[in-house]
PDB file of C-alpha atoms and ligand atoms in Angstrom:
ATOM      1  CA  MET C   1      13.034  12.489   4.132  1.00  0.00           C
ATOM      2  CA  LYS C   2      10.417  12.880   6.861  1.00  0.00           C
ATOM      3  CA  PHE C   3       7.801  10.152   7.216  1.00  0.00           C
ATOM      4  CA  GLY C   4       4.332  10.577   8.697  1.00  0.00           C
ATOM      5  CA  VAL C   5       2.533   7.417   9.762  1.00  0.00           C
ATOM      6  CA  VAL C   6      -1.226   7.756  10.214  1.00  0.00           C
ATOM      7  CA  VAL C   7      -2.825   6.118  13.235  1.00  0.00           C
ATOM      8  CA  PHE C   8      -6.547   5.273  13.072  1.00  0.00           C
ATOM      9  CA  PRO C   9      -8.436   3.497  15.816  1.00  0.00           C
ATOM     10  CA  GLY C  10      -7.707  -0.096  14.784  1.00  0.00           C
ATOM     11  CA  SER C  11      -4.416   0.434  12.916  1.00  0.00           C
ATOM     12  CA  ASN C  12      -1.980  -2.345  13.754  1.00  0.00           C
ATOM     13  CA  CYS C  13       0.970  -1.942  11.395  1.00  0.00           C
ATOM     14  CA  ASP C  14       1.745   1.684  12.276  1.00  0.00           C
ATOM     15  CA  ARG C  15       4.571   0.841  14.671  1.00  0.00           C
ATOM     16  CA  ASP C  16       6.044  -1.686  12.257  1.00  0.00           C
ATOM     17  CA  VAL C  17       6.434   1.124   9.706  1.00  0.00           C
ATOM     18  CA  VAL C  18       7.948   3.456  12.310  1.00  0.00           C
ATOM     19  CA  TRP C  19      10.445   0.747  13.213  1.00  0.00           C
ATOM     20  CA  VAL C  20      11.562   0.578   9.569  1.00  0.00           C
ATOM     21  CA  THR C  21      11.717   4.301   8.742  1.00  0.00           C
ATOM     22  CA  ASP C  22      13.035   5.512  12.101  1.00  0.00           C
ATOM     23  CA  GLY C  23      14.508   2.435  13.767  1.00  0.00           C
ATOM     24  CA  LEU C  24      16.247   0.867  10.775  1.00  0.00           C
ATOM     25  CA  LEU C  25      16.672   3.782   8.351  1.00  0.00           C
ATOM     26  CA  GLY C  26      17.183   6.575  10.888  1.00  0.00           C
ATOM     27  CA  GLN C  27      14.758   8.906   9.112  1.00  0.00           C
ATOM     28  CA  PRO C  28      12.675  11.456  11.036  1.00  0.00           C
ATOM     29  CA  THR C  29       9.247   9.893  11.528  1.00  0.00           C
ATOM     30  CA  ARG C  30       6.108  11.150  13.220  1.00  0.00           C
ATOM     31  CA  MET C  31       2.998   9.178  14.144  1.00  0.00           C
ATOM     32  CA  ILE C  32      -0.051  11.215  13.125  1.00  0.00           C
ATOM     33  CA  TRP C  33      -3.364  10.720  14.902  1.00  0.00           C
ATOM     34  CA  HIS C  34      -6.182  10.543  12.363  1.00  0.00           C
ATOM     35  CA  GLN C  35      -7.795  13.725  13.700  1.00  0.00           C
ATOM     36  CA  ASP C  36      -4.719  15.864  13.002  1.00  0.00           C
ATOM     37  CA  THR C  37      -4.649  17.985   9.874  1.00  0.00           C
ATOM     38  CA  ASP C  38      -1.277  19.761   9.896  1.00  0.00           C
ATOM     39  CA  ILE C  39       1.043  17.522   7.926  1.00  0.00           C
ATOM     40  CA  SER C  40       3.013  20.320   6.266  1.00  0.00           C
ATOM     41  CA  ASP C  41       6.292  18.999   7.719  1.00  0.00           C
ATOM     42  CA  ILE C  42       5.876  15.550   6.120  1.00  0.00           C
ATOM     43  CA  ASP C  43       7.455  14.320   2.869  1.00  0.00           C
ATOM     44  CA  VAL C  44       6.044  10.784   2.780  1.00  0.00           C
ATOM     45  CA  MET C  45       2.608   9.992   4.200  1.00  0.00           C
ATOM     46  CA  VAL C  46       2.175   6.344   5.122  1.00  0.00           C
ATOM     47  CA  ILE C  47      -1.335   4.942   5.551  1.00  0.00           C
ATOM     48  CA  PRO C  48      -0.575   1.697   7.374  1.00  0.00           C
ATOM     49  CA  GLY C  49      -2.249  -1.668   7.592  1.00  0.00           C
ATOM     50  CA  GLY C  50      -4.746  -2.802  10.160  1.00  0.00           C
ATOM     51  CA  PHE C  51      -8.439  -2.811  10.862  1.00  0.00           C
ATOM     52  CA  SER C  52      -9.353   0.870  10.911  1.00  0.00           C
ATOM     53  CA  TYR C  53     -12.735   1.318  12.609  1.00  0.00           C
ATOM     54  CA  GLY C  54     -12.967  -2.450  12.917  1.00  0.00           C
ATOM     55  CA  ASP C  55     -13.436  -2.798   9.136  1.00  0.00           C
ATOM     56  CA  TYR C  56     -17.093  -1.825   9.643  1.00  0.00           C
ATOM     57  CA  LEU C  57     -19.132  -1.289   6.436  1.00  0.00           C
ATOM     58  CA  ARG C  58     -16.124  -2.125   4.258  1.00  0.00           C
ATOM     59  CA  CYS C  59     -12.398  -1.994   4.963  1.00  0.00           C
ATOM     60  CA  GLY C  60     -11.309   1.656   4.781  1.00  0.00           C
ATOM     61  CA  ALA C  61     -14.830   3.018   4.200  1.00  0.00           C
ATOM     62  CA  ILE C  62     -14.957   4.979   7.480  1.00  0.00           C
ATOM     63  CA  ALA C  63     -11.264   5.883   7.743  1.00  0.00           C
ATOM     64  CA  ARG C  64     -11.402   7.750   4.463  1.00  0.00           C
ATOM     65  CA  PHE C  65     -13.513  10.430   6.198  1.00  0.00           C
ATOM     66  CA  SER C  66     -10.884  11.110   8.878  1.00  0.00           C
ATOM     67  CA  PRO C  67      -9.603  14.716   8.896  1.00  0.00           C
ATOM     68  CA  VAL C  68      -6.040  13.587   8.185  1.00  0.00           C
ATOM     69  CA  MET C  69      -7.148  12.024   4.913  1.00  0.00           C
ATOM     70  CA  GLN C  70      -8.339  15.372   3.530  1.00  0.00           C
ATOM     71  CA  ALA C  71      -4.914  16.760   4.378  1.00  0.00           C
ATOM     72  CA  THR C  72      -3.417  13.730   2.623  1.00  0.00           C
ATOM     73  CA  VAL C  73      -5.370  14.523  -0.549  1.00  0.00           C
ATOM     74  CA  GLU C  74      -3.845  18.037  -0.536  1.00  0.00           C
ATOM     75  CA  HIS C  75      -0.419  16.539   0.162  1.00  0.00           C
ATOM     76  CA  ALA C  76      -0.792  14.239  -2.865  1.00  0.00           C
ATOM     77  CA  LYS C  77      -2.023  17.094  -5.071  1.00  0.00           C
ATOM     78  CA  GLN C  78       1.267  18.881  -4.383  1.00  0.00           C
ATOM     79  CA  GLY C  79       3.051  15.882  -5.885  1.00  0.00           C
ATOM     80  CA  LYS C  80       4.328  14.645  -2.516  1.00  0.00           C
ATOM     81  CA  PHE C  81       4.546  10.934  -1.701  1.00  0.00           C
ATOM     82  CA  VAL C  82       1.712   8.842  -0.252  1.00  0.00           C
ATOM     83  CA  ILE C  83       1.853   5.090   0.311  1.00  0.00           C
ATOM     84  CA  GLY C  84      -1.043   2.943   1.465  1.00  0.00           C
ATOM     85  CA  ILE C  85      -0.177  -0.521   2.698  1.00  0.00           C
ATOM     86  CA  CYS C  86      -2.934  -3.142   2.918  1.00  0.00           C
ATOM     87  CA  ASN C  87      -5.684  -1.370   4.900  1.00  0.00           C
ATOM     88  CA  GLY C  88      -3.976   1.844   3.737  1.00  0.00           C
ATOM     89  CA  PHE C  89      -4.443   0.765   0.096  1.00  0.00           C
ATOM     90  CA  GLN C  90      -8.117   0.126   0.856  1.00  0.00           C
ATOM     91  CA  VAL C  91      -8.428   3.622   2.366  1.00  0.00           C
ATOM     92  CA  LEU C  92      -6.770   5.221  -0.699  1.00  0.00           C
ATOM     93  CA  THR C  93      -9.212   3.545  -3.105  1.00  0.00           C
ATOM     94  CA  GLU C  94     -12.180   4.535  -0.906  1.00  0.00           C
ATOM     95  CA  LEU C  95     -10.814   8.083  -0.945  1.00  0.00           C
ATOM     96  CA  GLY C  96     -10.414   8.117  -4.720  1.00  0.00           C
ATOM     97  CA  LEU C  97      -6.669   8.794  -4.659  1.00  0.00           C
ATOM     98  CA  LEU C  98      -6.291   5.440  -6.420  1.00  0.00           C
ATOM     99  CA  PRO C  99      -8.782   3.840  -8.834  1.00  0.00           C
ATOM    100  CA  GLY C 100     -10.686   0.611  -8.265  1.00  0.00           C
ATOM    101  CA  ALA C 101     -11.580  -1.214  -5.067  1.00  0.00           C
ATOM    102  CA  LEU C 102     -10.427  -4.042  -2.832  1.00  0.00           C
ATOM    103  CA  VAL C 103     -13.175  -6.621  -2.384  1.00  0.00           C
ATOM    104  CA  ARG C 104     -13.474  -9.917  -0.472  1.00  0.00           C
ATOM    105  CA  ASN C 105     -10.821 -12.480  -1.342  1.00  0.00           C
ATOM    106  CA  ARG C 106     -11.882 -15.007  -3.982  1.00  0.00           C
ATOM    107  CA  ASP C 107     -12.189 -17.801  -1.396  1.00  0.00           C
ATOM    108  CA  LEU C 108     -13.858 -15.541   1.189  1.00  0.00           C
ATOM    109  CA  HIS C 109     -11.184 -16.368   3.778  1.00  0.00           C
ATOM    110  CA  PHE C 110      -8.695 -14.126   5.514  1.00  0.00           C
ATOM    111  CA  ILE C 111      -5.276 -15.020   4.068  1.00  0.00           C
ATOM    112  CA  CYS C 112      -2.081 -14.823   6.098  1.00  0.00           C
ATOM    113  CA  ASP C 113       0.816 -16.049   3.984  1.00  0.00           C
ATOM    114  CA  ARG C 114       4.117 -15.246   2.366  1.00  0.00           C
ATOM    115  CA  VAL C 115       3.904 -14.934  -1.400  1.00  0.00           C
ATOM    116  CA  PRO C 116       6.103 -14.170  -4.393  1.00  0.00           C
ATOM    117  CA  LEU C 117       5.550 -10.853  -6.176  1.00  0.00           C
ATOM    118  CA  THR C 118       6.975  -9.557  -9.427  1.00  0.00           C
ATOM    119  CA  VAL C 119       8.056  -5.917  -9.608  1.00  0.00           C
ATOM    120  CA  VAL C 120       6.639  -5.035 -13.011  1.00  0.00           C
ATOM    121  CA  ASN C 121       7.422  -1.322 -13.105  1.00  0.00           C
ATOM    122  CA  THR C 122      10.775  -0.157 -11.763  1.00  0.00           C
ATOM    123  CA  LYS C 123      10.542   3.322 -13.257  1.00  0.00           C
ATOM    124  CA  THR C 124       8.904   4.805 -10.172  1.00  0.00           C
ATOM    125  CA  PRO C 125      10.576   6.395  -7.150  1.00  0.00           C
ATOM    126  CA  TRP C 126       9.122   3.553  -5.095  1.00  0.00           C
ATOM    127  CA  THR C 127      10.640   0.734  -7.090  1.00  0.00           C
ATOM    128  CA  ALA C 128      13.788   2.276  -8.583  1.00  0.00           C
ATOM    129  CA  SER C 129      15.991   0.079  -6.355  1.00  0.00           C
ATOM    130  CA  TYR C 130      14.522  -3.175  -7.698  1.00  0.00           C
ATOM    131  CA  SER C 131      15.634  -4.706 -10.956  1.00  0.00           C
ATOM    132  CA  ALA C 132      13.147  -5.112 -13.812  1.00  0.00           C
ATOM    133  CA  ASN C 133      10.775  -8.049 -13.206  1.00  0.00           C
ATOM    134  CA  GLU C 134      12.554  -8.898  -9.956  1.00  0.00           C
ATOM    135  CA  VAL C 135      10.722 -11.597  -7.997  1.00  0.00           C
ATOM    136  CA  ILE C 136      10.502 -10.810  -4.294  1.00  0.00           C
ATOM    137  CA  MET C 137       8.819 -12.388  -1.260  1.00  0.00           C
ATOM    138  CA  MET C 138       6.438 -10.471   0.977  1.00  0.00           C
ATOM    139  CA  PRO C 139       3.865 -11.290   3.615  1.00  0.00           C
ATOM    140  CA  ILE C 140       0.170 -10.765   2.900  1.00  0.00           C
ATOM    141  CA  ALA C 141      -2.556 -10.628   5.558  1.00  0.00           C
ATOM    142  CA  HIS C 142      -5.989  -9.583   4.406  1.00  0.00           C
ATOM    143  CA  GLY C 143      -9.628 -10.513   4.026  1.00  0.00           C
ATOM    144  CA  GLU C 144     -10.490  -7.903   1.378  1.00  0.00           C
ATOM    145  CA  GLY C 145      -7.495  -7.907  -0.902  1.00  0.00           C
ATOM    146  CA  CYS C 146      -8.990  -8.829  -4.255  1.00  0.00           C
ATOM    147  CA  TYR C 147      -8.304  -5.889  -6.553  1.00  0.00           C
ATOM    148  CA  TYR C 148     -11.219  -4.972  -8.794  1.00  0.00           C
ATOM    149  CA  CYS C 149     -11.940  -2.170 -11.267  1.00  0.00           C
ATOM    150  CA  ASP C 150     -13.954  -1.690 -14.466  1.00  0.00           C
ATOM    151  CA  GLU C 151     -12.539  -2.704 -17.827  1.00  0.00           C
ATOM    152  CA  ASN C 152     -11.629   0.814 -18.962  1.00  0.00           C
ATOM    153  CA  THR C 153      -9.748   1.489 -15.755  1.00  0.00           C
ATOM    154  CA  LEU C 154      -7.886  -1.800 -16.066  1.00  0.00           C
ATOM    155  CA  THR C 155      -6.896  -1.027 -19.648  1.00  0.00           C
ATOM    156  CA  GLN C 156      -5.672   2.402 -18.588  1.00  0.00           C
ATOM    157  CA  LEU C 157      -3.725   1.071 -15.610  1.00  0.00           C
ATOM    158  CA  GLU C 158      -1.936  -1.413 -17.854  1.00  0.00           C
ATOM    159  CA  ALA C 159      -1.346   1.063 -20.701  1.00  0.00           C
ATOM    160  CA  ASN C 160       0.122   3.686 -18.328  1.00  0.00           C
ATOM    161  CA  ASN C 161       2.296   1.137 -16.496  1.00  0.00           C
ATOM    162  CA  GLN C 162       0.510   1.905 -13.244  1.00  0.00           C
ATOM    163  CA  VAL C 163       0.584  -1.732 -12.184  1.00  0.00           C
ATOM    164  CA  ILE C 164       3.653  -1.856  -9.954  1.00  0.00           C
ATOM    165  CA  PHE C 165       3.487  -5.293  -8.299  1.00  0.00           C
ATOM    166  CA  ARG C 166       1.814  -8.493  -9.460  1.00  0.00           C
ATOM    167  CA  TYR C 167       1.297 -11.684  -7.479  1.00  0.00           C
ATOM    168  CA  GLY C 168       3.407 -14.589  -8.661  1.00  0.00           C
ATOM    169  CA  SER C 169       6.807 -15.028 -10.182  1.00  0.00           C
ATOM    170  CA  THR C 170       5.982 -13.913 -13.706  1.00  0.00           C
ATOM    171  CA  PRO C 171       5.292 -10.381 -14.955  1.00  0.00           C
ATOM    172  CA  THR C 172       2.343 -11.544 -17.090  1.00  0.00           C
ATOM    173  CA  PRO C 173      -1.116 -10.418 -15.942  1.00  0.00           C
ATOM    174  CA  HIS C 174      -2.572 -13.918 -15.883  1.00  0.00           C
ATOM    175  CA  GLY C 175       0.074 -16.007 -14.116  1.00  0.00           C
ATOM    176  CA  ALA C 176      -1.144 -18.995 -12.112  1.00  0.00           C
ATOM    177  CA  GLU C 177      -0.147 -17.719  -8.645  1.00  0.00           C
ATOM    178  CA  ASN C 178      -2.991 -15.464  -7.550  1.00  0.00           C
ATOM    179  CA  PRO C 179      -3.846 -15.793  -3.851  1.00  0.00           C
ATOM    180  CA  ASN C 180      -6.980 -13.651  -3.737  1.00  0.00           C
ATOM    181  CA  GLY C 181      -8.474 -13.373  -7.236  1.00  0.00           C
ATOM    182  CA  SER C 182      -7.185  -9.867  -7.998  1.00  0.00           C
ATOM    183  CA  LEU C 183      -7.732  -8.753 -11.600  1.00  0.00           C
ATOM    184  CA  ASN C 184      -4.576  -9.182 -13.679  1.00  0.00           C
ATOM    185  CA  ASN C 185      -2.834 -10.468 -10.519  1.00  0.00           C
ATOM    186  CA  ILE C 186      -2.582  -6.889  -9.278  1.00  0.00           C
ATOM    187  CA  ALA C 187      -0.873  -6.548  -5.891  1.00  0.00           C
ATOM    188  CA  GLY C 188       0.004  -2.845  -6.106  1.00  0.00           C
ATOM    189  CA  ILE C 189      -0.742   0.181  -8.293  1.00  0.00           C
ATOM    190  CA  CYS C 190       0.194   3.844  -8.456  1.00  0.00           C
ATOM    191  CA  ASN C 191      -1.730   6.913  -9.587  1.00  0.00           C
ATOM    192  CA  GLY C 192      -1.137   8.572 -12.951  1.00  0.00           C
ATOM    193  CA  GLN C 193       1.563  10.891 -11.594  1.00  0.00           C
ATOM    194  CA  GLY C 194       3.304   8.063  -9.754  1.00  0.00           C
ATOM    195  CA  ASN C 195       3.487   9.780  -6.358  1.00  0.00           C
ATOM    196  CA  VAL C 196       0.701   7.724  -4.751  1.00  0.00           C
ATOM    197  CA  LEU C 197       1.252   3.971  -4.299  1.00  0.00           C
ATOM    198  CA  GLY C 198      -1.116   1.374  -2.890  1.00  0.00           C
ATOM    199  CA  MET C 199      -0.205  -2.249  -2.234  1.00  0.00           C
ATOM    200  CA  MET C 200      -1.736  -5.162  -0.350  1.00  0.00           C
ATOM    201  CA  PRO C 201       1.525  -6.947   0.614  1.00  0.00           C
ATOM    202  CA  HIS C 202       3.465  -5.668   3.628  1.00  0.00           C
ATOM    203  CA  PRO C 203       6.951  -4.291   2.826  1.00  0.00           C
ATOM    204  CA  GLU C 204       7.341  -3.119   6.448  1.00  0.00           C
ATOM    205  CA  ARG C 205       7.114  -6.738   7.613  1.00  0.00           C
ATOM    206  CA  ALA C 206       9.867  -7.718   5.188  1.00  0.00           C
ATOM    207  CA  SER C 207      12.535  -5.164   6.068  1.00  0.00           C
ATOM    208  CA  ASP C 208      14.201  -6.141   9.339  1.00  0.00           C
ATOM    209  CA  PRO C 209      16.846  -8.861   8.800  1.00  0.00           C
ATOM    210  CA  SER C 210      15.926 -10.362  12.169  1.00  0.00           C
ATOM    211  CA  LEU C 211      12.555 -11.321  10.667  1.00  0.00           C
ATOM    212  CA  GLY C 212      14.284 -13.266   7.908  1.00  0.00           C
ATOM    213  CA  GLN C 213      12.910 -11.254   4.979  1.00  0.00           C
ATOM    214  CA  THR C 214      14.260  -7.981   3.635  1.00  0.00           C
ATOM    215  CA  ASP C 215      12.724  -7.591   0.173  1.00  0.00           C
ATOM    216  CA  GLY C 216      10.555  -4.717   1.391  1.00  0.00           C
ATOM    217  CA  MET C 217      13.465  -2.564   2.480  1.00  0.00           C
ATOM    218  CA  LYS C 218      14.365  -1.487  -1.070  1.00  0.00           C
ATOM    219  CA  LEU C 219      10.990   0.212  -1.353  1.00  0.00           C
ATOM    220  CA  PHE C 220      11.652   2.487   1.619  1.00  0.00           C
ATOM    221  CA  LYS C 221      15.332   2.960   0.732  1.00  0.00           C
ATOM    222  CA  GLY C 222      14.430   3.886  -2.846  1.00  0.00           C
ATOM    223  CA  LEU C 223      12.721   7.029  -1.610  1.00  0.00           C
ATOM    224  CA  LEU C 224      15.709   8.397   0.310  1.00  0.00           C
TER     225      LEU C 224
HETATM  226  N1  LIG H   1      -3.343  -6.250   7.252  1.00  0.00           N
HETATM  227  C1  LIG H   1      -4.296  -5.424   6.913  1.00  0.00           C
HETATM  228  O1  LIG H   1      -4.091  -4.229   6.758  1.00  0.00           O
HETATM  229  C2  LIG H   1      -5.696  -6.006   6.834  1.00  0.00           C
HETATM  230  C3  LIG H   1      -6.625  -5.128   6.026  1.00  0.00           C
HETATM  231  C4  LIG H   1      -8.091  -5.421   6.257  1.00  0.00           C
HETATM  232  N2  LIG H   1      -8.436  -5.354   7.629  1.00  0.00           N
HETATM  233  C5  LIG H   1      -8.469  -6.740   5.607  1.00  0.00           C
HETATM  234  O2  LIG H   1      -8.681  -7.704   6.305  1.00  0.00           O
HETATM  235  O3  LIG H   1      -8.553  -6.833   4.421  1.00  0.00           O
END
């Protein structure tokens, strides 16, 4: 499995992902500057976290116009894997590869914390290594992480089991632990086909045992 990790001006989790896929998992991994367009060698495109273009306008609003993102749309259309983590999730919603939007956190503060998540759909290639409704811990670090979409979209996401991760330690959509006000406690969703995943928590920061948390590793391992 070959991983491609996009680098925008302002990305700051790109090397963390490379450390997991290459350093810990020994998979071929290439960092891809946002102006590059040839990604034909890549199996899994990773849009990492950070502050692409300084979060100007809205998080992800400028990055979505980068040449590499058009190539990523084609990549996704072929059914290949794309994952957006945190700022990457924001970019994927701006791009339209995933529905909805990430807006300012409920309390209008940047949140840096470690939170429980429930894996609510394990029938995806991303989550096949987790057990049903497994509760895991992952770091979050975002200012615009409140997931929002219109009512029809929300109904569809739920009906098609496209909600993959919810905040809190219960699979129900309205559990009490919701750090940022996301609708239905949504922390991560996939597209209809299941090959594109977006999530606000950081699995790459919860993979190396030396950091004390490894619940994110199953997500990367599941793809291999
Ligand atoms: N860790 C991140 O990717 C942060 C995303 C974005 N800059 C925000 O604050 O919401």
